[in-house]
XYZ file of C-alpha atoms in Angstrom:
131
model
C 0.000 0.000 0.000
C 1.352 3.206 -1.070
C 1.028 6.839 0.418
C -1.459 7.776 -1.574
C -3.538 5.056 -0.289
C -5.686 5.104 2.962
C -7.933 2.994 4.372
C -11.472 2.954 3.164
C -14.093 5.230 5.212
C -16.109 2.005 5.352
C -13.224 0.138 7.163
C -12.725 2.901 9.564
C -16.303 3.108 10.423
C -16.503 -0.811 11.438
C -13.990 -0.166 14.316
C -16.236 0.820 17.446
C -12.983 2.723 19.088
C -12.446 6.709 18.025
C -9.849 7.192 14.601
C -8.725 10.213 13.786
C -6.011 11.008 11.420
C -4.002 13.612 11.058
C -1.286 15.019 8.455
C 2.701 15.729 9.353
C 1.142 19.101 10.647
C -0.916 17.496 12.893
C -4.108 19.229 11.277
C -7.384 16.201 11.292
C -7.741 15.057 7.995
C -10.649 12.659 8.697
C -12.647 11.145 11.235
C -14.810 7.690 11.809
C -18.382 7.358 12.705
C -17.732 6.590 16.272
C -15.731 10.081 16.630
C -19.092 11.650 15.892
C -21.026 9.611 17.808
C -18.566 9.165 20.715
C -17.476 13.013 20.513
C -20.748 14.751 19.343
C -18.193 16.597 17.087
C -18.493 15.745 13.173
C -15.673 16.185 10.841
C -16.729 19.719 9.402
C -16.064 21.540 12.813
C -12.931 19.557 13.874
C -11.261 19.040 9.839
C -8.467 21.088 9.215
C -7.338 22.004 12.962
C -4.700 20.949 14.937
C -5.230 17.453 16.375
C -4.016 18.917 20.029
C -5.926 21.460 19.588
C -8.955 19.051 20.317
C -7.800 18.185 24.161
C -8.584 19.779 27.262
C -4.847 20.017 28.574
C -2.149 19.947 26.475
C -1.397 16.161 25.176
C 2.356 15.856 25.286
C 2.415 12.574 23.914
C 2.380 14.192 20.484
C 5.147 15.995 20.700
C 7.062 12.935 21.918
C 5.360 11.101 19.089
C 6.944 13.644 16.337
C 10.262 14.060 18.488
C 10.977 10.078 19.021
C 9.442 8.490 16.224
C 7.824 5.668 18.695
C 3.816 4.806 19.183
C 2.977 6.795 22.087
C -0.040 5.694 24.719
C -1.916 7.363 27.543
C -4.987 9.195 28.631
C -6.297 11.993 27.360
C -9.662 14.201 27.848
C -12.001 16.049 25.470
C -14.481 18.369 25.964
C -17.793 17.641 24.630
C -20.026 19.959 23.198
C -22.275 20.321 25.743
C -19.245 20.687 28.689
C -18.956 17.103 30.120
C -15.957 16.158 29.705
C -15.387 12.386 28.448
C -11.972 10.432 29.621
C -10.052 8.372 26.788
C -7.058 6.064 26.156
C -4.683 6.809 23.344
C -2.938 4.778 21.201
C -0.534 7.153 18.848
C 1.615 6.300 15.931
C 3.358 8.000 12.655
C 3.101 6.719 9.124
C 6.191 7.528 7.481
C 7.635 7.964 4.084
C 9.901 5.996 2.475
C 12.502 8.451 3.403
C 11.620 8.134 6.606
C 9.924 11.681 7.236
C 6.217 11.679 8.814
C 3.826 11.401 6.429
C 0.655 10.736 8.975
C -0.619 10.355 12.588
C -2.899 8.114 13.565
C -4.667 7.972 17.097
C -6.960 5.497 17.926
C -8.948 6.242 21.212
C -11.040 4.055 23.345
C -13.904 5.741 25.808
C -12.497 4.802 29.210
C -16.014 5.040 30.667
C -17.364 2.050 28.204
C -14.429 0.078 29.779
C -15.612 0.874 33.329
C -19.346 0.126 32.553
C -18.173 -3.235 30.577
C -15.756 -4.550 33.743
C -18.962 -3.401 36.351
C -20.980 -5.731 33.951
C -18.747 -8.682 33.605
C -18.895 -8.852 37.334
C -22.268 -9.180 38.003
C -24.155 -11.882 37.277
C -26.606 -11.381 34.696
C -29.184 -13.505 35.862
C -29.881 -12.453 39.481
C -27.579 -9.249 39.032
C -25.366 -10.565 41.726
C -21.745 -10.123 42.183
């Protein structure tokens, strides 16, 4: 697969975790369904800004993405539309040229609450909603 090539739109919007990619300039480039849904924000209002931009406190790990080269993870926080603000995990990591320069980021983000609701469920039994 070339540069020129990206994954389908339809293949991004399968995965049920938050995509977003971004050029070498960080700016969002496109979005999957579950960014809308999960984020309330749609690609129109986020497309062409800075992907840091979108966080509530500076997110470091992209700078150490861009300055080391290596997939980057963590936590990071976005405010919603509305003002809640919704807790994520981050998985960061560059697509690079053949020369070796950054050609894209890619951040895939998974809603720490669903985690927290899905181990409170697995614990329980789902017949007499025991522990």
């Amino acid at each position: 697969m070339g540069l020129n090539d990206s994954l389908p739109d339809s293949l991004l919007d399968l995965l049920a975790d938050v995509v977003v990619v971004a050029d070498a300039d960080r700016r969002i480039l496109k979005v999957n369904r579950s960014f809308e849904k999960k984020t309330g924000l749609t690609l129109s209002l986020v497309k062409g800004r800075d992907f840091k931009d979108l966080w509530t406190e500076p997110l470091v790990l992209v700078d150490d993405l861009f300055s080391s080269g290596h997939p980057q993870s963590g936590e990071a926080r976005l405010e919603m539309p509305g003002g809640e603000i919704k807790h994520f995990s981050i998985n960061l990591t560059l697509q690079n040229s053949e020369e070796g320069g950054p050609v894209r980021l890619l951040a895939v983000l998974h809603d720490l609450e669903e985690s927290e609701n899905t181990t409170a469920r697995v614990g329980v039994d789902a017949l007499t909603g025991l522990p």
